[in-house]
Amino acid sequence: MLNINNLQASIDTGAGAKEILKGLNLEVKAGEVHAIMGPNGSGKSTLASVLAGREDYEVTGGSATFEGKDLLDLAPEERAGEGIFLAFQYPIEIPGVSNATFMKTAVNEIRKYKGQEELDAVSFLKLMKAKAAEMELNSSLLTRALNEGFSGGEKKKNEIFQMAMLEPKLAILDETDSGLDIDALKIVANGVNRFKNKDNAVIVVTHYQRLLDYIVPDFVHVLYQGRIVKSGTKELALELEAKGYDWIKEEVAAG
Amino acid sequence: MTNSLEAVPYLILFMTTTLDDIKSTFLAPFEDLAEKVSENINTDKLTLAKKTALEAIENNAFPTTRNEEWKFTDIKSILSNKFDLQSEKDSSNSDLDLNEFDYFLNKNKDLNSHILVFINGHFSEKHSDIKTTNDKISIKTLSNTETSSSTFEKFLDKFPSTSGKDSVSIFSDINTAFATDGYVIELENNQELELPVFVYFVNDASQKNTLSQLRNYISVGENSRCTVVENYITKGENPNLTNILTSVNVEKYANVKQYKLQIDAKSQFQVGSTHTKQADNSSFTNTTISLAGKLIRNDLRIISGEHCESFMNGLYLLNEKTHVDNHTVIDHIRPNSYSNETYKGVLDGKSRAVFNGKIFVRQAAQKTNAFQSNKNVLLSDDAILNTKPQLEIWADDVKCSHGATTGKLDEEALFYLQARGIPKQKAKVLLLQAFAEEVLDSIEIDVLKEFLTNEIENRLSL
């Protein structure tokens, strides 16, 4: 589904370009859950942003294909149309745009992209109510402006609600667990598990192991200094939780 | 006012202006009219005011950019034109098909309203539709009101800023001296004008340069209410100028809503002012929407009594070389009043917007709540915005705030929407509609609100 090959990306810091991804390889197949872990500043969020098409980053080398298509060639909205979804680490507040209007526009734009008919108001409303109930999202949040004044937990639940509405093929969750209490964490994880099936895939970007108790990964990768330096199964996440990242850093330093 | 004013010889009046070529070029077509005013021996207030205005025109220069109030709006482009005054009257019954360029009416046939149409400064009965009202409500035009002098008298004392030594600018004096027509809406006490009055000011500039000079009066008695919507439209590409002045008298507990729509007037110059006086416990709302115009200057002045509410809402969406200058003044002279001003702008192309909002809180006006905000989004590097909020507060127990912001469209928000599959162009439209929402939300005429919401989209997809 997703093939990342020797991906290099940098960001313009104002004082010159700073390379963040330094030759990253990753393959994600349908039906898989991948966790990407790593210490702060290793490039986890950069990877998520580059895959979603954030313009701040410049891809300087390598490739990323999604179902055979060159992902790096596509505008962010086209990537969404192809089935990529990024759950933002910091969801943006947009005053004046209601959550429902936003969602209806997004759902129908993606349907248009896929050559499907747009949903009429009634079917959309039905779908939205059902998905919001699943995410235990207070229905008053749907009529309010997008994320405006939402609590941290509500924002994250809203991200997963959006994912459920848009039914992407590949969901990238960027530190979705940060700032969540245990109840919200469970709701979010249940949302992801409900979404998960043999035809789609999930990349969980996280700093901590705790989300992985609920969203069980098939593979765990450690991202450090812009590369994946170690891959394993869910046991690797537990090992990292117990031992921290220093031993990984030492391994890398030892070459 | 003395009789000696009658002696102002019009010839001298215009000879002295040869010192200022621009002024004399602009004023030349008025020579015959000035002569008539000078020779009028009547001593009614209107005639005398016109003579005073002539004198003011003689003594005052047109403002230049050295004048603080006109710093960012250079009117040389207006003054360099010669406007035809002669055969205007014929056009008021012209075969002009309003539907042809009326963005609004033909889309909203079912919009129930009184309709007044002025073409090139003259009332066009043919195009108008004033519905029957009870005899305590009158919707008339200045030219058809035999009492134009008494109407004027009623307003003159209340609105010193509309003419004479305190006038906003020489344009007001030109208006006082030479206005040809305008609407006069009067409600006695305890009256409600159920339908809004839609007034169309049309400049037909398809054949020649056109000038419309209009003077309007709204007078609303105690506990009465009405809504007036002014639409400015230009047909044709020749230079055309609207010089308009509206006085609004709002009595106790009355409620007046005035809309000013500058939507379909690409080639139009416009200098206009609205002067409002609010008696205690009254409410006044002015909503000014500017989408097109060559050069537009709007002056809005409100004097607020006690326990009044005053709302000033503005939205300007400008592109190409459109220039719109909004100057507002709210003068709180009595205690316990509330004013709220929200002006929002989106500037594209090489457009320029000027916002200057003054809040005065006089010493007697304790417990005043006055808020002002001017927010702008610049879509182009070539667009220019000049914003200047001004607060002058003499009272010590007041709540006042003002703020101005200017920025580009929020890139983070744009990316968020795009990442959800919404194409960039559509995402921009959504964000700008959201930006304008605060002003659009205050519009109580649904079809108008809907039209403007769509217009934002149309503008951007050009």
Short mmCIF file of N, CA, C and O in Angstrom, two decimals, chain A residues 9 31 39 66 93 105 114 123 143 145 180 206 232 237:
data_model
loop_
_atom_site.label_atom_id
_atom_site.label_comp_id
_atom_site.label_asym_id
_atom_site.label_seq_id
_atom_site.Cartn_x
_atom_site.Cartn_y
_atom_site.Cartn_z
N ALA A 9 14.00 14.58 3.68
CA ALA A 9 13.21 15.82 3.70
C ALA A 9 13.85 16.82 4.64
O ALA A 9 14.45 16.46 5.66
N GLY A 31 -4.12 -4.06 5.92
CA GLY A 31 -4.40 -4.92 7.05
C GLY A 31 -3.41 -4.79 8.20
O GLY A 31 -3.58 -5.41 9.25
N PRO A 39 12.64 8.99 20.15
CA PRO A 39 12.80 10.12 21.05
C PRO A 39 12.34 11.42 20.37
O PRO A 39 12.17 11.47 19.16
N PHE A 66 2.00 5.44 -3.02
CA PHE A 66 0.81 4.95 -2.33
C PHE A 66 -0.03 4.22 -3.37
O PHE A 66 -0.47 4.82 -4.36
N GLU A 93 -8.00 25.14 15.26
CA GLU A 93 -9.31 25.72 15.53
C GLU A 93 -9.68 26.64 14.37
O GLU A 93 -8.89 27.50 13.99
N THR A 105 -18.50 19.07 3.64
CA THR A 105 -17.68 19.48 2.50
C THR A 105 -16.59 18.44 2.24
O THR A 105 -16.36 18.02 1.11
N LYS A 114 -13.36 10.59 -5.92
CA LYS A 114 -13.42 9.17 -6.26
C LYS A 114 -14.44 8.88 -7.36
O LYS A 114 -14.64 7.73 -7.72
N SER A 123 -28.81 11.72 4.23
CA SER A 123 -27.89 10.59 4.43
C SER A 123 -26.65 11.04 5.19
O SER A 123 -26.12 10.31 6.03
N THR A 143 -22.27 21.14 15.81
CA THR A 143 -22.79 22.40 15.29
C THR A 143 -21.86 23.56 15.64
O THR A 143 -21.99 24.64 15.09
N ALA A 145 -18.25 25.70 15.96
CA ALA A 145 -17.15 25.95 15.03
C ALA A 145 -16.07 24.89 15.24
O ALA A 145 -15.81 24.45 16.36
N LEU A 180 -4.27 12.96 26.39
CA LEU A 180 -5.53 12.26 26.62
C LEU A 180 -5.55 11.60 27.99
O LEU A 180 -4.57 10.97 28.39
N THR A 206 3.87 7.64 17.92
CA THR A 206 3.71 7.92 19.34
C THR A 206 5.04 7.91 20.08
O THR A 206 6.02 7.33 19.65
N GLY A 232 10.66 -4.10 14.87
CA GLY A 232 10.35 -5.34 15.58
C GLY A 232 8.85 -5.49 15.71
O GLY A 232 8.09 -4.88 14.99
N ALA A 237 8.11 -2.35 21.62
CA ALA A 237 7.52 -1.19 22.28
C ALA A 237 7.61 -1.34 23.80
O ALA A 237 7.93 -0.37 24.52
#
